[in-house]
Short mmCIF file of C-alpha atoms in Angstrom, two decimals:
data_model
loop_
_atom_site.label_atom_id
_atom_site.label_comp_id
_atom_site.label_asym_id
_atom_site.label_seq_id
_atom_site.Cartn_x
_atom_site.Cartn_y
_atom_site.Cartn_z
CA MET A 64 -11.80 -38.53 10.22
CA ARG A 65 -14.61 -38.91 7.70
CA ARG A 66 -17.11 -38.05 10.41
CA TYR A 67 -15.26 -34.83 11.13
CA ALA A 68 -15.13 -33.92 7.44
CA ARG A 69 -18.90 -34.42 7.21
CA LEU A 70 -19.43 -32.40 10.37
CA TYR A 71 -17.27 -29.55 9.06
CA TRP A 72 -19.32 -29.49 5.88
CA HIS A 73 -22.51 -29.15 7.96
CA PHE A 74 -21.04 -26.30 10.00
CA LEU A 75 -19.92 -24.57 6.79
CA LEU A 76 -23.37 -24.84 5.21
CA GLN A 77 -25.03 -23.34 8.28
CA ARG A 78 -22.47 -20.56 8.32
CA PHE A 79 -23.06 -19.69 4.68
CA LYS A 80 -26.81 -19.58 5.28
CA ILE A 81 -26.19 -16.94 7.94
CA LEU A 82 -23.80 -15.02 5.69
CA LEU A 83 -26.24 -14.97 2.79
CA GLU A 84 -28.85 -13.41 5.07
CA TYR A 85 -26.56 -10.41 5.23
CA ARG A 86 -25.22 -10.17 1.68
CA MET A 87 -23.88 -6.64 2.05
CA ASN A 88 -21.83 -7.63 5.11
CA PHE A 89 -20.40 -10.50 3.12
CA VAL A 90 -19.25 -8.28 0.26
CA ILE A 91 -17.88 -5.53 2.51
CA GLY A 92 -16.10 -7.99 4.81
CA ALA A 93 -14.33 -9.76 1.97
CA GLY A 94 -13.71 -6.50 0.08
CA SER A 95 -12.30 -4.47 2.97
CA THR A 96 -9.20 -6.64 3.37
CA VAL A 97 -8.52 -6.21 -0.35
CA LEU A 98 -8.53 -2.43 -0.01
CA LEU A 99 -6.06 -2.40 2.88
CA GLN A 100 -3.76 -4.72 0.92
CA ALA A 101 -4.04 -2.41 -2.08
CA ALA A 102 -2.82 0.61 -0.08
CA GLY A 103 0.26 -1.31 1.08
CA LEU A 104 1.01 -2.66 -2.39
CA LEU A 105 0.58 0.72 -4.05
CA ALA A 106 3.13 2.11 -1.60
CA VAL A 107 5.65 -0.64 -2.41
CA TRP A 108 5.09 -0.17 -6.14
CA SER A 109 5.57 3.62 -5.89
CA VAL A 110 8.95 3.09 -4.28
CA MET A 111 10.09 0.15 -6.38
CA ARG A 112 9.45 1.91 -9.70
CA GLN A 113 12.30 4.30 -8.75
CA ILE A 114 14.89 1.59 -8.14
CA PRO A 115 15.81 -1.54 -10.11
CA ASP A 116 15.82 -3.86 -7.10
CA LEU A 117 15.60 -4.05 -3.33
CA ASN A 118 18.58 -5.92 -1.96
CA GLY A 119 18.71 -7.89 -5.20
CA TRP A 120 14.96 -8.52 -5.34
CA THR A 121 12.89 -7.02 -8.16
CA PHE A 122 9.33 -5.74 -7.69
CA ASP A 123 7.83 -8.94 -9.13
CA GLU A 124 9.99 -11.10 -6.87
CA ILE A 125 8.79 -9.11 -3.86
CA LEU A 126 5.21 -9.60 -5.08
CA LEU A 127 5.81 -13.35 -4.93
CA VAL A 128 6.94 -13.11 -1.28
CA TYR A 129 4.00 -10.82 -0.49
CA GLY A 130 1.54 -13.06 -2.33
CA LEU A 131 2.69 -16.26 -0.61
CA ILE A 132 2.33 -14.79 2.89
CA THR A 133 -1.06 -13.33 1.96
CA LEU A 134 -2.23 -16.80 0.90
CA SER A 135 -0.93 -18.46 4.09
CA LYS A 136 -2.52 -15.74 6.17
CA SER A 137 -5.84 -16.15 4.38
CA ILE A 138 -5.95 -19.86 5.29
CA ASN A 139 -5.64 -18.92 8.95
CA HIS A 140 -8.15 -16.10 8.47
CA MET A 141 -10.79 -18.29 6.83
CA PHE A 142 -10.52 -21.46 8.89
CA ALA A 143 -9.13 -20.49 12.29
CA ASP A 144 -10.34 -16.96 12.96
CA ASN A 145 -12.17 -18.10 16.08
CA LEU A 146 -8.82 -18.55 17.83
CA TRP A 147 -8.66 -14.75 18.03
CA ILE A 148 -11.94 -14.35 19.87
CA PHE A 149 -11.78 -17.64 21.77
CA GLY A 150 -11.36 -15.95 25.14
CA ARG A 151 -13.68 -13.04 24.57
CA ALA A 152 -16.56 -14.82 22.86
CA TYR A 153 -16.37 -18.36 24.23
CA ILE A 154 -14.63 -18.39 27.62
CA ARG A 155 -15.98 -15.15 29.06
CA THR A 156 -19.55 -15.96 28.04
CA GLY A 157 -19.27 -19.54 29.23
CA GLY A 158 -20.14 -20.66 25.70
CA PHE A 159 -17.07 -22.89 25.64
CA ASP A 160 -18.64 -25.13 28.30
CA ARG A 161 -21.19 -26.23 25.69
CA PHE A 162 -18.39 -27.63 23.55
CA LEU A 163 -17.00 -29.64 26.43
CA VAL A 164 -20.15 -31.69 26.89
CA ARG A 165 -20.50 -32.57 23.22
CA PRO A 166 -19.06 -35.77 21.72
CA ILE A 167 -16.62 -34.02 19.41
CA ASN A 168 -13.16 -32.57 19.87
CA PRO A 169 -13.61 -29.12 21.47
CA LEU A 170 -10.85 -27.56 19.36
CA PHE A 171 -12.45 -28.88 16.17
CA HIS A 172 -15.78 -27.51 17.37
CA LEU A 173 -14.23 -24.11 18.06
CA LEU A 174 -12.62 -23.84 14.62
CA ALA A 175 -15.64 -25.18 12.74
CA ASP A 176 -18.02 -22.89 14.59
CA ARG A 177 -17.18 -19.89 12.41
CA PHE A 178 -15.76 -19.93 8.91
CA CYS A 179 -14.59 -16.34 8.40
CA HIS A 180 -15.52 -14.98 4.98
CA ASP A 181 -13.33 -11.88 5.41
CA GLY A 182 -10.38 -14.15 4.58
CA ILE A 183 -11.72 -14.82 1.08
CA GLY A 184 -10.58 -11.35 0.03
CA ASN A 185 -7.02 -12.07 1.12
CA PHE A 186 -7.14 -15.46 -0.59
CA VAL A 187 -8.10 -13.91 -3.93
CA VAL A 188 -5.45 -11.19 -3.56
CA GLY A 189 -2.81 -13.82 -2.73
CA ILE A 190 -3.69 -15.95 -5.78
CA ALA A 191 -3.63 -12.88 -8.03
CA LEU A 192 -0.24 -11.74 -6.71
CA VAL A 193 1.39 -15.16 -7.06
CA LEU A 194 0.00 -15.55 -10.59
CA LYS A 195 1.08 -12.07 -11.63
CA ALA A 196 4.57 -12.60 -10.20
CA SER A 197 4.98 -16.04 -11.76
CA LEU A 198 3.95 -14.80 -15.20
CA ALA A 199 6.32 -11.84 -15.04
CA LEU A 200 9.17 -13.99 -13.71
CA HIS A 201 8.56 -16.90 -16.12
CA ILE A 202 8.23 -19.45 -13.35
CA ALA A 203 7.16 -22.63 -15.12
CA TRP A 204 4.09 -24.21 -13.57
CA THR A 205 5.39 -27.74 -13.74
CA PRO A 206 3.59 -30.34 -11.57
CA ILE A 207 6.55 -30.21 -9.17
CA ASN A 208 6.35 -26.45 -8.79
CA ILE A 209 2.57 -26.55 -8.32
CA ALA A 210 2.90 -29.23 -5.66
CA TYR A 211 5.71 -27.31 -3.97
CA CYS A 212 3.61 -24.16 -3.92
CA LEU A 213 0.56 -25.94 -2.50
CA VAL A 214 2.60 -27.59 0.25
CA ALA A 215 4.33 -24.28 1.03
CA VAL A 216 1.06 -22.36 1.33
CA VAL A 217 -0.60 -25.04 3.45
CA SER A 218 2.50 -25.26 5.69
CA GLY A 219 2.50 -21.49 5.98
CA GLY A 220 -1.19 -21.53 6.92
CA VAL A 221 -0.52 -24.21 9.54
CA ILE A 222 2.34 -22.11 10.98
CA PHE A 223 -0.05 -19.16 11.30
CA ILE A 224 -2.71 -21.34 12.93
CA ALA A 225 -0.20 -23.00 15.28
CA LEU A 226 1.14 -19.67 16.54
CA ASN A 227 -2.37 -18.34 17.06
CA LEU A 228 -3.34 -21.54 18.89
CA LEU A 229 -0.27 -21.34 21.13
CA THR A 230 -1.12 -17.80 22.14
CA ALA A 231 -4.88 -18.41 22.38
CA VAL A 232 -4.22 -20.98 25.14
CA SER A 233 -3.46 -18.02 27.42
CA ALA A 234 -7.23 -17.35 27.38
CA PHE A 235 -7.65 -20.24 29.84
CA TRP A 236 -6.00 -18.00 32.42
CA ILE A 237 -6.35 -14.38 31.36
CA ILE A 238 -9.70 -14.71 29.47
CA ASP A 239 -9.00 -12.14 26.76
CA SER A 240 -6.11 -13.53 24.74
CA ILE A 241 -6.30 -11.10 21.80
CA PRO A 242 -3.38 -8.92 23.00
CA VAL A 243 -1.14 -11.97 23.43
CA THR A 244 -2.08 -13.37 20.03
CA SER A 245 -1.64 -10.07 18.26
CA ALA A 246 1.77 -9.50 19.86
CA ILE A 247 3.10 -12.56 18.01
CA PHE A 248 0.89 -12.27 14.93
CA GLN A 249 2.04 -8.71 14.19
CA THR A 250 5.57 -9.94 13.54
CA HIS A 251 4.44 -11.50 10.24
CA GLU A 252 4.85 -7.97 8.82
CA PHE A 253 8.57 -8.73 8.64
CA ALA A 254 7.91 -11.70 6.38
CA LYS A 255 6.14 -9.59 3.73
CA TYR A 256 9.57 -8.62 2.39
CA PRO A 257 12.73 -10.63 1.71
CA LEU A 258 14.24 -11.46 5.10
CA THR A 259 17.69 -10.49 3.81
CA ILE A 260 16.88 -6.78 4.15
CA TYR A 261 16.82 -7.07 7.95
CA SER A 262 19.58 -7.47 10.49
CA ARG A 263 20.79 -11.02 11.21
CA GLY A 264 18.91 -11.18 14.50
CA ILE A 265 15.52 -10.51 12.91
CA GLY A 266 16.24 -13.10 10.22
CA ILE A 267 17.04 -15.75 12.82
CA VAL A 268 13.93 -14.96 14.86
CA MET A 269 11.69 -15.15 11.77
CA THR A 270 13.25 -18.49 10.83
CA TRP A 271 13.65 -20.41 14.08
CA LEU A 272 11.58 -18.69 16.78
CA ILE A 273 8.50 -17.26 15.04
CA PRO A 274 8.94 -19.08 11.74
CA TYR A 275 6.78 -16.93 9.45
CA GLY A 276 9.76 -16.91 7.07
CA PHE A 277 8.68 -20.38 5.91
CA ALA A 278 5.32 -18.95 4.87
CA SER A 279 6.83 -16.53 2.37
CA PHE A 280 10.52 -15.87 1.97
CA TYR A 281 11.99 -19.39 1.82
CA PRO A 282 9.46 -20.90 -0.61
CA ALA A 283 9.72 -17.78 -2.80
CA ALA A 284 13.51 -17.99 -2.80
CA HIS A 285 13.35 -21.66 -3.78
CA LEU A 286 10.85 -21.04 -6.61
CA LEU A 287 13.17 -18.33 -7.91
CA GLY A 288 16.09 -20.77 -7.89
CA ARG A 289 18.11 -19.03 -5.20
CA PRO A 290 20.47 -21.23 -3.23
CA ILE A 291 19.00 -21.51 0.27
CA GLY A 292 19.87 -25.17 0.79
CA VAL A 293 17.81 -27.27 3.14
CA LEU A 294 15.72 -24.29 4.28
CA ALA A 295 13.68 -24.71 1.08
CA TRP A 296 12.35 -28.02 2.36
CA LEU A 297 12.01 -27.42 6.11
CA GLY A 298 8.64 -25.60 5.98
CA PRO A 299 6.33 -28.63 6.25
CA LEU A 300 8.46 -30.17 9.02
CA ILE A 301 8.40 -26.99 11.05
CA ALA A 302 4.66 -26.62 10.50
CA VAL A 303 3.97 -30.16 11.74
CA ALA A 304 6.29 -29.77 14.73
CA LEU A 305 4.76 -26.42 15.67
CA ILE A 306 1.13 -27.52 15.38
CA THR A 307 1.89 -30.65 17.43
CA LEU A 308 3.49 -28.57 20.13
CA ALA A 309 0.62 -26.08 20.05
CA TYR A 310 -1.97 -28.86 20.31
CA ARG A 311 -0.15 -30.41 23.29
CA ILE A 312 -0.12 -27.05 25.03
CA TRP A 313 -3.79 -26.55 24.17
CA LEU A 314 -4.60 -29.91 25.84
CA TRP A 315 -2.55 -28.91 28.86
CA GLY A 316 -4.40 -25.58 29.09
CA LEU A 317 -7.72 -27.36 28.67
CA SER A 318 -6.95 -29.62 31.65
CA HIS A 319 -6.39 -26.50 33.77
CA TYR A 320 -9.60 -24.86 32.61
CA SER A 321 -12.15 -23.94 35.20
CA SER A 322 -15.21 -22.21 33.82
CA THR A 323 -15.81 -18.52 34.49
CA GLY A 324 -18.95 -19.60 36.31
CA SER A 325 -22.17 -17.66 36.53
CA MET B 85 -17.18 -18.05 62.76
CA THR B 86 -14.15 -19.55 61.04
CA LEU B 87 -16.43 -20.83 58.32
CA ALA B 88 -17.80 -17.33 57.66
CA LEU B 89 -14.29 -15.93 57.69
CA ARG B 90 -13.06 -18.52 55.25
CA ARG B 91 -15.96 -17.78 52.93
CA LYS B 92 -15.17 -14.07 53.04
CA GLY B 93 -11.54 -14.90 52.34
CA ARG B 94 -12.47 -16.88 49.25
CA LEU B 95 -14.77 -14.12 48.05
CA TYR B 96 -12.17 -11.40 48.53
CA ARG B 97 -9.55 -13.46 46.84
CA SER B 98 -11.64 -13.95 43.72
CA ILE B 99 -12.45 -10.23 43.60
CA ALA B 100 -8.76 -9.40 43.92
CA VAL B 101 -7.86 -11.86 41.16
CA MET B 102 -10.55 -10.43 38.88
CA THR B 103 -9.35 -6.85 39.41
CA PHE B 104 -5.79 -7.94 38.77
CA LYS B 105 -6.83 -9.59 35.51
CA GLN B 106 -8.74 -6.50 34.43
CA TYR B 107 -5.75 -4.23 34.92
CA LEU B 108 -3.52 -6.78 33.24
CA ALA B 109 -5.83 -6.77 30.23
CA TYR B 110 -5.72 -2.98 29.85
CA ASN B 111 -1.96 -2.84 30.34
CA LEU B 112 -1.45 -5.69 27.91
CA TRP B 113 -3.35 -3.74 25.29
CA PHE B 114 -1.16 -0.72 25.81
CA TRP B 115 2.06 -2.73 25.50
CA VAL B 116 0.87 -4.72 22.51
CA GLN B 117 -0.11 -1.58 20.62
CA LEU B 118 3.25 -0.07 21.44
CA LEU B 119 5.00 -3.24 20.32
CA GLY B 120 3.02 -3.17 17.06
CA GLN B 121 4.05 0.39 16.34
CA ILE B 122 7.69 -0.31 17.10
CA LEU B 123 7.51 -3.36 14.88
CA MET B 124 6.10 -1.43 11.93
CA MET B 125 8.69 1.26 12.46
CA THR B 126 11.44 -1.38 12.35
CA VAL B 127 10.06 -2.94 9.16
CA PHE B 128 9.85 0.49 7.52
CA VAL B 129 13.38 1.54 8.54
CA PHE B 130 14.96 -1.66 7.23
CA PHE B 131 12.88 -1.45 4.06
CA TRP B 132 14.01 2.12 3.38
CA ARG B 133 17.63 1.36 4.25
CA ALA B 134 17.53 -1.39 1.62
CA VAL B 135 15.91 1.02 -0.84
CA TYR B 136 18.82 3.43 -0.35
CA ALA B 137 21.60 0.82 -0.30
CA GLY B 138 24.28 2.13 -2.68
CA ARG B 139 22.08 4.98 -3.93
CA GLY B 140 22.48 8.68 -3.14
CA THR B 141 18.96 9.91 -3.69
CA VAL B 142 15.69 8.18 -4.49
CA GLY B 143 12.81 10.22 -5.85
CA GLY B 144 14.75 13.38 -5.12
CA LEU B 145 15.15 12.69 -1.39
CA GLU B 146 18.25 11.74 0.57
CA GLN B 147 18.28 8.76 2.93
CA GLN B 148 18.41 10.79 6.13
CA GLN B 149 15.45 12.92 5.03
CA THR B 150 13.36 9.92 4.09
CA ILE B 151 14.11 7.97 7.27
CA THR B 152 13.28 11.03 9.39
CA TYR B 153 10.07 11.47 7.40
CA ILE B 154 9.04 7.83 7.80
CA LEU B 155 9.76 7.74 11.54
CA LEU B 156 7.70 10.89 12.10
CA ALA B 157 4.93 9.73 9.76
CA GLN B 158 4.63 6.49 11.72
CA MET B 159 4.30 8.53 14.92
CA ILE B 160 1.56 10.77 13.48
CA ALA B 161 -0.30 7.98 11.64
CA PRO B 162 -2.42 6.85 14.65
CA LEU B 163 -3.69 10.45 14.89
CA VAL B 164 -5.31 10.29 11.44
CA GLN B 165 -6.28 6.63 11.51
CA TRP B 166 -9.66 6.65 13.23
CA GLY B 167 -11.99 9.40 12.01
CA GLN B 168 -15.52 9.99 13.29
CA ILE B 169 -17.69 7.46 11.53
CA LEU B 170 -17.46 4.71 14.14
CA PRO B 171 -18.58 6.87 17.11
CA MET B 172 -21.28 8.46 14.91
CA GLY B 173 -22.44 5.01 13.82
CA ASP B 174 -22.70 4.03 17.50
CA LEU B 175 -24.78 7.13 18.29
CA VAL B 176 -27.20 6.36 15.46
CA ARG B 177 -27.43 2.65 16.13
CA GLU B 178 -28.00 3.05 19.87
CA GLY B 179 -30.48 5.86 19.27
CA MET B 180 -28.40 8.17 21.47
CA ILE B 181 -28.25 10.64 18.58
CA ALA B 182 -31.77 11.84 19.50
CA ILE B 183 -30.57 12.86 22.96
CA GLU B 184 -27.35 14.38 21.64
CA LEU B 185 -29.30 16.58 19.21
CA THR B 186 -31.52 18.00 21.95
CA ARG B 187 -28.58 19.04 24.13
CA PRO B 188 -27.84 22.79 24.25
CA VAL B 189 -24.34 22.18 22.85
CA ASP B 190 -23.54 22.10 19.15
CA LEU B 191 -22.73 18.47 18.38
CA GLN B 192 -20.01 19.23 15.84
CA GLU B 193 -18.29 21.68 18.19
CA ARG B 194 -18.37 19.10 20.95
CA PHE B 195 -16.84 16.44 18.71
CA TYR B 196 -14.17 18.89 17.59
CA ILE B 197 -13.13 19.74 21.16
CA GLU B 198 -12.91 16.03 21.89
CA THR B 199 -10.74 15.54 18.80
CA LEU B 200 -8.48 18.40 19.80
CA SER B 201 -8.05 17.04 23.29
CA SER B 202 -7.30 13.55 22.01
CA LEU B 203 -4.79 15.05 19.56
CA GLY B 204 -2.90 16.55 22.50
CA TYR B 205 -3.04 13.36 24.51
CA SER B 206 -2.06 11.06 21.62
CA LEU B 207 0.78 13.34 20.61
CA LEU B 208 2.20 13.31 24.13
CA GLN B 209 1.85 9.56 24.37
CA GLN B 210 3.45 9.02 20.95
CA VAL B 211 6.40 11.27 21.78
CA LEU B 212 7.04 9.56 25.11
CA THR B 213 6.84 6.02 23.72
CA VAL B 214 7.63 5.45 20.04
CA GLY B 215 9.25 8.88 19.88
CA LEU B 216 11.91 7.90 22.41
CA PHE B 217 12.36 4.57 20.68
CA ALA B 218 12.88 6.30 17.32
CA ARG B 219 15.30 8.75 18.89
CA PHE B 220 17.53 6.24 20.64
CA VAL B 221 17.30 3.18 18.40
CA PHE B 222 16.96 4.71 14.94
CA HIS B 223 18.68 8.04 15.74
CA LEU B 224 15.75 10.20 14.70
CA GLN B 225 17.18 13.62 13.83
CA LEU B 226 15.05 16.65 14.50
CA PRO B 227 15.59 20.31 13.64
CA SER B 228 16.76 22.62 16.44
CA ASP B 229 15.27 25.80 14.98
CA PRO B 230 12.23 26.77 17.13
CA ALA B 231 10.66 28.51 14.11
CA ILE B 232 10.37 25.16 12.32
CA TRP B 233 8.74 23.63 15.38
CA ALA B 234 6.24 26.48 15.59
CA ALA B 235 5.45 26.10 11.89
CA PHE B 236 5.02 22.35 12.39
CA GLY B 237 2.68 22.90 15.34
CA LEU B 238 0.44 25.31 13.48
CA THR B 239 0.37 23.17 10.34
CA LEU B 240 -0.50 20.07 12.36
CA LEU B 241 -3.30 21.92 14.14
CA LEU B 242 -4.77 23.28 10.90
CA GLY B 243 -4.38 19.92 9.16
CA ASN B 244 -6.13 18.18 12.04
CA ALA B 245 -9.05 20.63 11.78
CA ILE B 246 -9.27 20.04 8.01
CA LEU B 247 -9.32 16.28 8.51
CA PHE B 248 -11.94 16.67 11.22
CA CYS B 249 -14.26 18.59 8.86
CA PHE B 250 -13.83 15.94 6.19
CA ASP B 251 -14.47 13.19 8.74
CA TRP B 252 -17.58 14.97 9.95
CA MET B 253 -19.04 14.91 6.44
CA PHE B 254 -17.98 11.31 6.02
CA ALA B 255 -19.55 10.39 9.36
CA CYS B 256 -22.89 11.74 8.06
CA LEU B 257 -23.03 8.59 5.92
CA ALA B 258 -23.95 6.85 9.19
CA PHE B 259 -27.38 8.47 8.82
CA TYR B 260 -27.91 6.65 5.52
CA SER B 261 -26.15 3.34 6.08
CA THR B 262 -25.80 1.10 9.11
CA GLU B 263 -22.77 -0.52 7.46
CA VAL B 264 -20.27 1.79 9.15
CA TRP B 265 -17.47 -0.74 9.66
CA GLY B 266 -17.00 -1.26 5.93
CA LEU B 267 -17.05 2.50 5.34
CA HIS B 268 -14.48 2.93 8.08
CA VAL B 269 -12.15 0.42 6.44
CA VAL B 270 -12.52 2.14 3.07
CA ARG B 271 -11.60 5.43 4.72
CA GLU B 272 -8.69 3.91 6.59
CA GLY B 273 -7.12 2.42 3.47
CA THR B 274 -7.53 5.65 1.52
CA VAL B 275 -6.30 7.93 4.30
CA MET B 276 -3.28 5.76 5.14
CA PHE B 277 -2.05 5.95 1.57
CA PHE B 278 -2.99 9.47 0.50
CA SER B 279 -2.04 11.15 3.79
CA GLY B 280 1.53 10.03 3.17
CA ALA B 281 1.74 7.66 6.15
CA LEU B 282 3.41 4.94 4.04
CA VAL B 283 5.48 6.84 1.45
CA PRO B 284 6.53 10.52 1.22
CA LEU B 285 4.06 11.86 -1.34
CA VAL B 286 6.80 13.54 -3.44
CA MET B 287 7.99 10.04 -4.37
CA LEU B 288 4.69 9.09 -6.00
CA PRO B 289 4.30 9.20 -9.77
CA GLY B 290 2.84 12.49 -11.05
CA TRP B 291 -0.73 11.29 -11.53
CA LEU B 292 -0.93 9.86 -8.00
CA GLN B 293 0.51 13.09 -6.59
CA SER B 294 -2.23 15.07 -8.26
CA VAL B 295 -4.87 12.67 -6.96
CA ALA B 296 -3.40 13.18 -3.48
CA SER B 297 -3.41 16.96 -3.84
CA TRP B 298 -7.17 16.90 -4.59
CA MET B 299 -7.79 15.11 -1.31
CA PRO B 300 -7.55 16.80 2.10
CA PHE B 301 -5.69 13.95 3.85
CA SER B 302 -2.13 15.06 3.14
CA GLN B 303 -2.78 18.28 5.09
CA ALA B 304 -3.02 16.34 8.33
CA LEU B 305 0.11 14.23 7.95
CA TYR B 306 2.33 14.77 4.92
CA THR B 307 2.49 18.56 5.13
CA PRO B 308 3.42 18.93 8.83
CA VAL B 309 5.83 15.96 8.72
CA ALA B 310 7.47 17.21 5.51
CA LEU B 311 8.06 20.57 7.20
CA LEU B 312 9.69 18.94 10.20
CA SER B 313 11.89 16.62 8.15
CA GLY B 314 12.97 19.41 5.79
CA ILE B 315 11.27 18.09 2.64
CA ILE B 316 9.25 21.31 2.54
CA PRO B 317 11.58 24.25 3.39
CA ALA B 318 10.42 26.38 6.34
CA ALA B 319 10.35 29.46 4.08
CA GLN B 320 7.35 27.97 2.27
CA ALA B 321 5.30 27.76 5.48
CA PRO B 322 3.16 30.86 4.77
CA GLN B 323 2.07 29.43 1.40
CA VAL B 324 1.28 26.14 3.11
CA TRP B 325 -0.94 27.95 5.61
CA LEU B 326 -2.82 29.79 2.88
CA VAL B 327 -3.62 26.50 1.17
CA GLN B 328 -4.64 24.99 4.51
CA LEU B 329 -6.90 27.93 5.36
CA ALA B 330 -8.61 27.59 1.99
CA TRP B 331 -9.19 23.87 2.61
CA LEU B 332 -10.44 24.58 6.10
CA ALA B 333 -12.87 27.29 5.02
CA ALA B 334 -14.34 25.13 2.26
CA LEU B 335 -14.64 21.98 4.38
CA ALA B 336 -15.94 23.82 7.46
CA VAL B 337 -18.81 25.32 5.46
CA GLY B 338 -19.33 22.03 3.63
CA SER B 339 -19.48 20.02 6.82
CA ARG B 340 -22.13 22.33 8.35
CA VAL B 341 -24.30 22.09 5.22
CA VAL B 342 -23.90 18.34 4.82
CA PHE B 343 -24.74 17.68 8.45
CA ARG B 344 -27.84 19.87 8.31
CA LEU B 345 -29.09 17.98 5.26
CA ALA B 346 -28.12 14.55 6.52
CA VAL B 347 -29.59 14.91 9.98
CA ARG B 348 -33.08 15.12 8.44
CA LYS B 349 -32.60 11.52 7.41
CA VAL B 350 -32.04 10.34 10.94
CA THR B 351 -34.25 7.48 11.95
CA VAL B 352 -33.90 6.69 15.59
CA GLN B 353 -33.87 2.96 15.96
CA GLY B 354 -35.61 1.20 18.76
CA GLY B 355 -37.13 2.65 21.90
#
């Protein structure tokens, strides 16, 4: 464990050396995600200023939901972005074979190979949104609430990573897994808003099948003191169960891997 | 003999599997993009239904009008999303721009014809995919008056030409900066909001509406879609066209001048 932490630190240092060679890329990469978020938020604000609430949720409460999912997403974006291009950049080129002959876990190697700085923009936006919402809503930052928030965001990040890992495994067979990953990933758009605005079916899917709801809506509802029962506490359990399942399936895919040759 | 045959068999099989995978990849892309669009449409419809729950009008618009507007805007959005800076950046980076400039065809005219043709293709594809989905799942309601459709068609065409001229000027930045991806993202965020792809522009606060009216983007999306969903009455179409022609004249001249100045800066990389 300690060895892996040290290794990750080394990978990260190398990565930052590369990034600092291209400072402008660094700024634009991190900044571009902020701009796209701003367009979406400006749209929500323009609508919400006309109405007191959306299905019982005020603008600031929606910001909390939006901020929490942005934070969870940024964890996935910063630390696991390579899962997107796994097929295209590592399997097709044969580069993945290098990882298999090294004495470290190939999945760890894949994730550590590229820290993605573009996610920093989302991380900053997420923090700002959650802070803004909590100040406006007078959410007390007691140690319990801080701990709850941290666990919720990390669980949300793990849910994002687990779903991307599950879908990236398809690269072992079809090489380019980006379409499969994005088919599932896209559905997180639902979880940017309170799940109660959708039909029952969508709510159930976002809770039990593609559980992005635990990355935004349920923790936000709990922090706002809404009665959602046990769902407030299920996030970490679901995250652990999902990442375990995804890792098992990854190992199974790995055992069926035959290199692309050449 | 059998050995040679078996080897051939193995070879053919792997070629067949490769081809199959290639087609699968392209088809997967098509379906995933379609799924993404349908998903966004669903999010938007539920969002707006919740906005209207128990309210007659919001921002001066009725629910039916707004939902029709949003469904149509989501269909048109991919047509304004891309611009010209990425292909222009490619031309400059690969050095192909030198060859393009020596061809006996005006480069801007060629790009415009390509844009026009892709407008037709994308429109057809959008109508046959997300359009049918919107019609049958979200009961998209469209006007039956052919005059409105004609007005919509002309407005869309003019708006597309206006956006093209803007994008041509914007693409000239590729001559000065190799950082075209970042510029593209900046454009995308701005265009998505100020073209009216996310919210009907009449719902924006006054100051944002005036910012939007000083930008050309609404001409390519908000104006045609507002005509078709009845937010702008058909009787106002002639005024709309006058405004559009003014935009087009200004940007067409501007884009010629800007390109002529910018192209002097071209440095062909490599080779």
